Short mmCIF file of N, CA and C in Angstrom, two decimals:
data_model
loop_
_atom_site.label_atom_id
_atom_site.label_comp_id
_atom_site.label_asym_id
_atom_site.label_seq_id
_atom_site.Cartn_x
_atom_site.Cartn_y
_atom_site.Cartn_z
N UNK A 10 -2.46 -52.76 10.13
CA UNK A 10 -2.74 -52.75 8.71
C UNK A 10 -3.93 -51.82 8.45
N UNK A 11 -3.85 -51.10 7.36
CA UNK A 11 -4.96 -50.26 6.95
C UNK A 11 -5.05 -50.32 5.43
N UNK A 12 -6.24 -50.62 4.92
CA UNK A 12 -6.45 -50.73 3.48
C UNK A 12 -7.62 -49.85 3.06
N UNK A 13 -7.70 -49.59 1.77
CA UNK A 13 -8.84 -48.84 1.26
C UNK A 13 -10.13 -49.62 1.50
N UNK A 14 -10.06 -50.94 1.40
CA UNK A 14 -11.25 -51.76 1.64
C UNK A 14 -11.75 -51.59 3.07
N UNK A 15 -10.83 -51.49 4.03
CA UNK A 15 -11.23 -51.27 5.42
C UNK A 15 -11.96 -49.92 5.55
N UNK A 16 -11.43 -48.90 4.88
CA UNK A 16 -12.08 -47.58 4.91
C UNK A 16 -13.48 -47.67 4.29
N UNK A 17 -13.59 -48.40 3.19
CA UNK A 17 -14.90 -48.58 2.56
C UNK A 17 -15.85 -49.36 3.47
N UNK A 18 -15.32 -50.38 4.14
CA UNK A 18 -16.14 -51.16 5.08
C UNK A 18 -16.65 -50.30 6.23
N UNK A 19 -15.86 -49.30 6.62
CA UNK A 19 -16.28 -48.37 7.67
C UNK A 19 -17.16 -47.25 7.10
N UNK A 20 -17.50 -47.35 5.81
CA UNK A 20 -18.34 -46.37 5.12
C UNK A 20 -17.70 -44.98 5.07
N UNK A 21 -16.38 -44.95 4.88
CA UNK A 21 -15.67 -43.68 4.74
C UNK A 21 -15.42 -43.39 3.27
N UNK A 22 -15.35 -42.12 2.97
CA UNK A 22 -15.00 -41.66 1.62
C UNK A 22 -14.10 -40.45 1.79
N UNK A 23 -13.02 -40.40 1.00
CA UNK A 23 -12.04 -39.31 1.10
C UNK A 23 -12.00 -38.57 -0.22
N UNK A 24 -11.97 -37.24 -0.14
CA UNK A 24 -11.89 -36.40 -1.34
C UNK A 24 -10.84 -35.33 -1.15
N UNK A 25 -10.16 -34.98 -2.24
CA UNK A 25 -9.31 -33.80 -2.22
C UNK A 25 -10.21 -32.58 -2.08
N UNK A 26 -9.83 -31.65 -1.21
CA UNK A 26 -10.65 -30.47 -0.98
C UNK A 26 -9.74 -29.28 -0.67
N UNK A 27 -9.38 -28.50 -1.70
CA UNK A 27 -8.46 -27.38 -1.49
C UNK A 27 -9.02 -26.31 -0.55
N UNK A 28 -10.33 -26.30 -0.35
CA UNK A 28 -10.93 -25.31 0.55
C UNK A 28 -10.63 -25.61 2.02
N UNK A 29 -10.33 -26.87 2.32
CA UNK A 29 -10.02 -27.26 3.70
C UNK A 29 -8.56 -26.98 4.01
N UNK A 30 -8.28 -26.61 5.25
CA UNK A 30 -6.91 -26.32 5.68
C UNK A 30 -5.98 -27.51 5.43
N UNK A 31 -6.48 -28.72 5.68
CA UNK A 31 -5.65 -29.92 5.54
C UNK A 31 -5.61 -30.45 4.11
N UNK A 32 -6.49 -29.93 3.23
CA UNK A 32 -6.49 -30.33 1.83
C UNK A 32 -7.42 -31.48 1.47
N UNK A 33 -8.14 -32.03 2.46
CA UNK A 33 -9.01 -33.19 2.23
C UNK A 33 -10.31 -33.03 3.00
N UNK A 34 -11.34 -33.73 2.52
CA UNK A 34 -12.58 -33.90 3.25
C UNK A 34 -12.82 -35.40 3.41
N UNK A 35 -13.29 -35.80 4.58
CA UNK A 35 -13.60 -37.20 4.85
C UNK A 35 -15.07 -37.28 5.21
N UNK A 36 -15.78 -38.21 4.56
CA UNK A 36 -17.21 -38.38 4.78
C UNK A 36 -17.49 -39.76 5.35
N UNK A 37 -18.51 -39.83 6.20
CA UNK A 37 -18.92 -41.09 6.80
C UNK A 37 -20.41 -41.28 6.55
N UNK A 38 -20.79 -42.44 6.04
CA UNK A 38 -22.20 -42.76 5.82
C UNK A 38 -22.65 -43.70 6.92
N UNK A 39 -23.78 -43.36 7.53
CA UNK A 39 -24.30 -44.18 8.63
C UNK A 39 -25.81 -44.25 8.53
N UNK A 40 -26.37 -45.18 9.23
CA UNK A 40 -27.82 -45.32 9.29
C UNK A 40 -28.31 -44.52 10.48
N UNK A 41 -29.21 -43.57 10.20
CA UNK A 41 -29.80 -42.77 11.26
C UNK A 41 -31.13 -43.41 11.62
N UNK A 42 -31.33 -43.63 12.90
CA UNK A 42 -32.60 -44.24 13.34
C UNK A 42 -33.76 -43.37 12.90
N UNK A 43 -34.78 -44.03 12.41
CA UNK A 43 -35.96 -43.30 11.94
C UNK A 43 -37.22 -44.02 12.35
N UNK A 44 -38.36 -43.56 11.85
CA UNK A 44 -39.62 -44.17 12.23
C UNK A 44 -39.78 -45.61 11.74
N UNK A 45 -39.04 -45.98 10.70
CA UNK A 45 -39.12 -47.36 10.22
C UNK A 45 -37.99 -48.17 10.84
N UNK A 46 -38.08 -49.48 10.77
CA UNK A 46 -37.05 -50.31 11.38
C UNK A 46 -35.73 -50.25 10.61
N UNK A 47 -35.77 -49.76 9.36
CA UNK A 47 -34.55 -49.70 8.55
C UNK A 47 -33.79 -48.40 8.73
N UNK A 48 -34.43 -47.36 9.18
CA UNK A 48 -33.75 -46.08 9.34
C UNK A 48 -33.45 -45.44 7.99
N UNK A 49 -32.61 -44.42 8.02
CA UNK A 49 -32.32 -43.65 6.82
C UNK A 49 -30.80 -43.46 6.72
N UNK A 50 -30.27 -43.64 5.52
CA UNK A 50 -28.83 -43.43 5.32
C UNK A 50 -28.52 -41.94 5.27
N UNK A 51 -27.53 -41.54 6.03
CA UNK A 51 -27.09 -40.15 5.98
C UNK A 51 -25.58 -40.13 5.78
N UNK A 52 -25.11 -39.13 5.03
CA UNK A 52 -23.67 -38.96 4.86
C UNK A 52 -23.28 -37.68 5.58
N UNK A 53 -22.27 -37.79 6.42
CA UNK A 53 -21.85 -36.67 7.24
C UNK A 53 -20.39 -36.37 6.96
N UNK A 54 -20.09 -35.09 6.77
CA UNK A 54 -18.70 -34.68 6.62
C UNK A 54 -18.08 -34.68 8.01
N UNK A 55 -16.99 -35.43 8.18
CA UNK A 55 -16.36 -35.54 9.48
C UNK A 55 -15.46 -34.35 9.76
N UNK A 56 -15.37 -33.99 11.01
CA UNK A 56 -14.43 -32.95 11.43
C UNK A 56 -13.03 -33.54 11.43
N UNK A 57 -12.11 -32.81 10.86
CA UNK A 57 -10.71 -33.21 10.90
C UNK A 57 -10.05 -32.34 11.94
N UNK A 58 -9.58 -32.98 13.00
CA UNK A 58 -9.05 -32.25 14.15
C UNK A 58 -7.54 -32.18 14.08
N UNK A 59 -7.00 -31.11 14.63
CA UNK A 59 -5.56 -30.99 14.75
C UNK A 59 -5.18 -31.46 16.14
N UNK A 60 -4.26 -32.42 16.22
CA UNK A 60 -3.78 -32.95 17.49
C UNK A 60 -2.45 -32.27 17.81
N UNK A 61 -2.29 -31.87 19.05
CA UNK A 61 -1.07 -31.18 19.45
C UNK A 61 -0.27 -32.05 20.41
N UNK A 62 1.05 -31.96 20.33
CA UNK A 62 1.91 -32.70 21.23
C UNK A 62 3.26 -32.03 21.33
N UNK A 63 4.07 -32.49 22.24
CA UNK A 63 5.40 -31.92 22.46
C UNK A 63 6.43 -33.03 22.43
N UNK A 64 7.64 -32.70 22.05
CA UNK A 64 8.77 -33.62 22.07
C UNK A 64 9.99 -32.81 22.46
N UNK A 65 10.92 -33.43 23.17
CA UNK A 65 12.04 -32.66 23.69
C UNK A 65 12.95 -32.09 22.61
N UNK A 66 12.95 -32.66 21.39
CA UNK A 66 13.83 -32.18 20.33
C UNK A 66 13.11 -31.38 19.26
N UNK A 67 11.80 -31.43 19.24
CA UNK A 67 11.04 -30.81 18.16
C UNK A 67 10.04 -29.84 18.77
N UNK A 68 9.83 -28.71 18.08
CA UNK A 68 8.92 -27.70 18.60
C UNK A 68 7.51 -28.22 18.78
N UNK A 69 7.02 -28.96 17.80
CA UNK A 69 5.66 -29.48 17.93
C UNK A 69 5.52 -30.81 17.20
N UNK A 70 4.51 -31.53 17.56
CA UNK A 70 4.18 -32.80 16.91
C UNK A 70 2.76 -32.74 16.39
N UNK A 71 2.39 -31.61 15.82
CA UNK A 71 1.02 -31.43 15.34
C UNK A 71 0.75 -32.36 14.16
N UNK A 72 -0.46 -32.91 14.14
CA UNK A 72 -0.91 -33.69 13.00
C UNK A 72 -2.43 -33.69 13.00
N UNK A 73 -3.02 -34.10 11.89
CA UNK A 73 -4.47 -34.16 11.76
C UNK A 73 -4.98 -35.56 12.05
N UNK A 74 -6.17 -35.62 12.63
CA UNK A 74 -6.81 -36.92 12.83
C UNK A 74 -8.29 -36.81 12.52
N UNK A 75 -8.90 -37.96 12.30
CA UNK A 75 -10.32 -38.01 12.02
C UNK A 75 -10.90 -39.15 12.86
N UNK A 76 -12.06 -38.91 13.44
CA UNK A 76 -12.70 -39.92 14.28
C UNK A 76 -14.13 -40.17 13.84
N UNK A 77 -14.60 -41.38 14.06
CA UNK A 77 -15.97 -41.75 13.68
C UNK A 77 -16.38 -42.94 14.53
N UNK A 78 -17.67 -43.22 14.51
CA UNK A 78 -18.21 -44.35 15.26
C UNK A 78 -18.51 -45.49 14.29
N UNK A 79 -17.94 -46.65 14.57
CA UNK A 79 -18.23 -47.85 13.77
C UNK A 79 -19.50 -48.47 14.34
N UNK A 80 -20.58 -48.37 13.58
CA UNK A 80 -21.87 -48.86 14.05
C UNK A 80 -21.92 -50.35 14.31
N UNK A 81 -21.16 -51.12 13.50
CA UNK A 81 -21.18 -52.57 13.68
C UNK A 81 -20.49 -52.98 14.97
N UNK A 82 -19.32 -52.40 15.22
CA UNK A 82 -18.57 -52.74 16.44
C UNK A 82 -18.98 -51.89 17.64
N UNK A 83 -19.75 -50.85 17.37
CA UNK A 83 -20.20 -49.92 18.41
C UNK A 83 -19.03 -49.36 19.20
N UNK A 84 -18.01 -48.89 18.46
CA UNK A 84 -16.89 -48.27 19.13
C UNK A 84 -16.38 -47.10 18.31
N UNK A 85 -15.73 -46.15 18.99
CA UNK A 85 -15.19 -44.97 18.33
C UNK A 85 -13.80 -45.31 17.79
N UNK A 86 -13.54 -44.91 16.56
CA UNK A 86 -12.26 -45.17 15.92
C UNK A 86 -11.64 -43.82 15.55
N UNK A 87 -10.38 -43.64 15.90
CA UNK A 87 -9.64 -42.44 15.53
C UNK A 87 -8.43 -42.86 14.69
N UNK A 88 -8.27 -42.20 13.55
CA UNK A 88 -7.16 -42.47 12.65
C UNK A 88 -6.45 -41.17 12.32
N UNK A 89 -5.13 -41.25 12.12
CA UNK A 89 -4.43 -40.05 11.67
C UNK A 89 -4.73 -39.85 10.18
N UNK A 90 -4.82 -38.60 9.80
CA UNK A 90 -5.20 -38.29 8.42
C UNK A 90 -4.19 -38.82 7.41
N UNK A 91 -2.90 -38.81 7.76
CA UNK A 91 -1.91 -39.30 6.80
C UNK A 91 -2.13 -40.77 6.47
N UNK A 92 -2.57 -41.56 7.44
CA UNK A 92 -2.84 -42.99 7.18
C UNK A 92 -4.08 -43.15 6.30
N UNK A 93 -5.11 -42.36 6.57
CA UNK A 93 -6.34 -42.43 5.77
C UNK A 93 -6.04 -42.03 4.33
N UNK A 94 -5.33 -40.92 4.15
CA UNK A 94 -5.02 -40.42 2.80
C UNK A 94 -4.16 -41.43 2.05
N UNK A 95 -3.13 -41.96 2.71
CA UNK A 95 -2.24 -42.92 2.04
C UNK A 95 -3.02 -44.17 1.62
N UNK A 96 -3.80 -44.72 2.53
CA UNK A 96 -4.55 -45.94 2.21
C UNK A 96 -5.59 -45.70 1.11
N UNK A 97 -6.21 -44.54 1.11
CA UNK A 97 -7.25 -44.25 0.12
C UNK A 97 -6.67 -44.02 -1.27
N UNK A 98 -5.60 -43.24 -1.36
CA UNK A 98 -5.09 -42.82 -2.67
C UNK A 98 -3.88 -43.61 -3.16
N UNK A 99 -3.04 -44.12 -2.25
CA UNK A 99 -1.78 -44.74 -2.69
C UNK A 99 -1.74 -46.26 -2.54
N UNK A 100 -2.36 -46.80 -1.49
CA UNK A 100 -2.34 -48.25 -1.33
C UNK A 100 -2.34 -48.69 0.12
N UNK A 101 -2.30 -49.99 0.30
CA UNK A 101 -2.39 -50.57 1.64
C UNK A 101 -1.17 -50.23 2.49
N UNK A 102 -1.42 -50.14 3.80
CA UNK A 102 -0.35 -49.94 4.78
C UNK A 102 -0.24 -51.25 5.55
N UNK A 103 0.83 -52.02 5.33
CA UNK A 103 0.97 -53.31 6.00
C UNK A 103 1.25 -53.14 7.50
N UNK A 104 1.03 -54.22 8.26
CA UNK A 104 1.39 -54.21 9.68
C UNK A 104 2.88 -53.93 9.81
N UNK A 105 3.25 -53.15 10.81
CA UNK A 105 4.66 -52.84 11.04
C UNK A 105 5.19 -51.68 10.21
N UNK A 106 4.30 -51.03 9.48
CA UNK A 106 4.71 -49.88 8.66
C UNK A 106 4.03 -48.62 9.16
N UNK A 107 4.69 -47.50 8.96
CA UNK A 107 4.17 -46.19 9.34
C UNK A 107 4.21 -45.28 8.12
N UNK A 108 3.42 -44.21 8.19
CA UNK A 108 3.43 -43.23 7.11
C UNK A 108 4.29 -42.06 7.56
N UNK A 109 5.29 -41.76 6.75
CA UNK A 109 6.26 -40.71 7.05
C UNK A 109 6.00 -39.50 6.16
N UNK A 110 6.18 -38.32 6.74
CA UNK A 110 6.12 -37.07 5.98
C UNK A 110 7.53 -36.76 5.51
N UNK A 111 7.77 -36.77 4.22
CA UNK A 111 9.11 -36.60 3.67
C UNK A 111 9.73 -35.28 4.11
N UNK A 112 8.95 -34.20 4.12
CA UNK A 112 9.49 -32.90 4.51
C UNK A 112 9.45 -32.66 6.03
N UNK A 113 9.05 -33.69 6.81
CA UNK A 113 8.97 -33.64 8.27
C UNK A 113 7.88 -32.70 8.80
N UNK A 114 7.04 -32.18 7.92
CA UNK A 114 5.91 -31.34 8.33
C UNK A 114 4.68 -32.23 8.45
N UNK A 115 4.28 -32.52 9.67
CA UNK A 115 3.17 -33.45 9.90
C UNK A 115 1.81 -32.92 9.46
N UNK A 116 1.76 -31.64 9.13
CA UNK A 116 0.50 -31.06 8.64
C UNK A 116 0.43 -31.06 7.12
N UNK A 117 1.52 -31.47 6.45
CA UNK A 117 1.56 -31.52 4.99
C UNK A 117 1.24 -32.95 4.55
N UNK A 118 -0.01 -33.20 4.22
CA UNK A 118 -0.46 -34.54 3.83
C UNK A 118 -0.67 -34.67 2.32
N UNK A 119 0.07 -33.88 1.54
CA UNK A 119 0.00 -34.02 0.09
C UNK A 119 0.54 -35.40 -0.28
N UNK A 120 -0.03 -35.99 -1.31
CA UNK A 120 0.33 -37.35 -1.70
C UNK A 120 1.82 -37.53 -1.99
N UNK A 121 2.43 -36.53 -2.62
CA UNK A 121 3.86 -36.66 -2.94
C UNK A 121 4.75 -36.45 -1.72
N UNK A 122 4.17 -36.13 -0.57
CA UNK A 122 4.94 -35.93 0.66
C UNK A 122 4.83 -37.13 1.61
N UNK A 123 4.06 -38.13 1.25
CA UNK A 123 3.85 -39.28 2.13
C UNK A 123 4.56 -40.51 1.59
N UNK A 124 5.23 -41.24 2.50
CA UNK A 124 5.87 -42.50 2.12
C UNK A 124 5.64 -43.53 3.21
N UNK A 125 5.54 -44.78 2.81
CA UNK A 125 5.31 -45.88 3.72
C UNK A 125 6.66 -46.50 4.09
N UNK A 126 7.01 -46.48 5.38
CA UNK A 126 8.29 -46.98 5.85
C UNK A 126 8.08 -47.98 6.99
N UNK A 127 9.07 -48.85 7.18
CA UNK A 127 9.03 -49.71 8.36
C UNK A 127 9.24 -48.83 9.58
N UNK A 128 8.88 -49.33 10.74
CA UNK A 128 9.06 -48.57 11.97
C UNK A 128 10.54 -48.21 12.14
N UNK A 129 11.43 -49.16 11.87
CA UNK A 129 12.87 -48.92 12.01
C UNK A 129 13.35 -47.81 11.06
N UNK A 130 12.92 -47.87 9.79
CA UNK A 130 13.30 -46.83 8.83
C UNK A 130 12.80 -45.47 9.27
N UNK A 131 11.57 -45.43 9.78
CA UNK A 131 10.99 -44.17 10.21
C UNK A 131 11.73 -43.60 11.41
N UNK A 132 12.13 -44.45 12.35
CA UNK A 132 12.89 -43.99 13.53
C UNK A 132 14.25 -43.44 13.11
N UNK A 133 14.90 -44.13 12.17
CA UNK A 133 16.19 -43.64 11.68
C UNK A 133 16.02 -42.28 11.00
N UNK A 134 14.96 -42.15 10.25
CA UNK A 134 14.66 -40.90 9.57
C UNK A 134 14.43 -39.78 10.59
N UNK A 135 13.67 -40.08 11.65
CA UNK A 135 13.40 -39.08 12.69
C UNK A 135 14.69 -38.67 13.40
N UNK A 136 15.55 -39.65 13.68
CA UNK A 136 16.82 -39.36 14.35
C UNK A 136 17.64 -38.40 13.48
N UNK A 137 17.66 -38.65 12.17
CA UNK A 137 18.39 -37.79 11.25
C UNK A 137 17.81 -36.37 11.28
N UNK A 138 16.48 -36.26 11.30
CA UNK A 138 15.84 -34.95 11.35
C UNK A 138 16.16 -34.24 12.66
N UNK A 139 16.14 -34.97 13.78
CA UNK A 139 16.45 -34.38 15.08
C UNK A 139 17.90 -33.91 15.12
N UNK A 140 18.82 -34.69 14.55
CA UNK A 140 20.23 -34.29 14.52
C UNK A 140 20.41 -33.03 13.69
N UNK A 141 19.69 -32.93 12.57
CA UNK A 141 19.76 -31.72 11.76
C UNK A 141 19.25 -30.53 12.56
N UNK A 142 18.13 -30.72 13.27
CA UNK A 142 17.55 -29.64 14.05
C UNK A 142 18.50 -29.22 15.16
N UNK A 143 19.13 -30.18 15.84
CA UNK A 143 20.08 -29.87 16.91
C UNK A 143 21.26 -29.09 16.36
N UNK A 144 21.75 -29.48 15.19
CA UNK A 144 22.88 -28.81 14.56
C UNK A 144 22.50 -27.36 14.22
N UNK A 145 21.32 -27.17 13.65
CA UNK A 145 20.86 -25.83 13.30
C UNK A 145 20.71 -24.99 14.56
N UNK A 146 20.14 -25.59 15.62
CA UNK A 146 19.95 -24.86 16.88
C UNK A 146 21.30 -24.45 17.47
N UNK A 147 22.29 -25.35 17.43
CA UNK A 147 23.62 -25.02 17.97
C UNK A 147 24.25 -23.87 17.20
N UNK A 148 24.08 -23.88 15.86
CA UNK A 148 24.62 -22.80 15.05
C UNK A 148 23.98 -21.46 15.41
N UNK A 149 22.66 -21.45 15.58
CA UNK A 149 21.97 -20.20 15.90
C UNK A 149 22.25 -19.76 17.32
N UNK A 150 22.50 -20.70 18.24
CA UNK A 150 22.83 -20.33 19.63
C UNK A 150 24.18 -19.63 19.69
N UNK A 151 25.10 -20.00 18.79
CA UNK A 151 26.44 -19.40 18.80
C UNK A 151 26.48 -18.02 18.18
N UNK A 152 25.43 -17.67 17.44
CA UNK A 152 25.40 -16.35 16.77
C UNK A 152 25.23 -15.21 17.73
#
């Protein structure tokens, strides 16, 4: 499950940012140790990284992710950008649901391209996309 409240609890803030390649900026507010026992609040723009992967039916599995340190739990958390964007702008992501890119482009995180599906629905959708890709590849191989 991922909710906007969880993002707020982790001191994250998301903004549309056309200047960024991915279209968004994510900020994290944390307490920086200082000379006083309370420290000082700082807001840091997080790096949005591109993750690369391979699949036997698809050329690439590239997607964006964002990572930060949760000071309360003292652990590093990494989230995919599509989940952060969906939870921030569109609504909660329940357990057992995934965020799907309607156009199958994992780097396109525009709000109108994201939909929340059950794992089963998402797998069926992926199978359909793979079958389309296989069909297109077979046609081009015969040319």
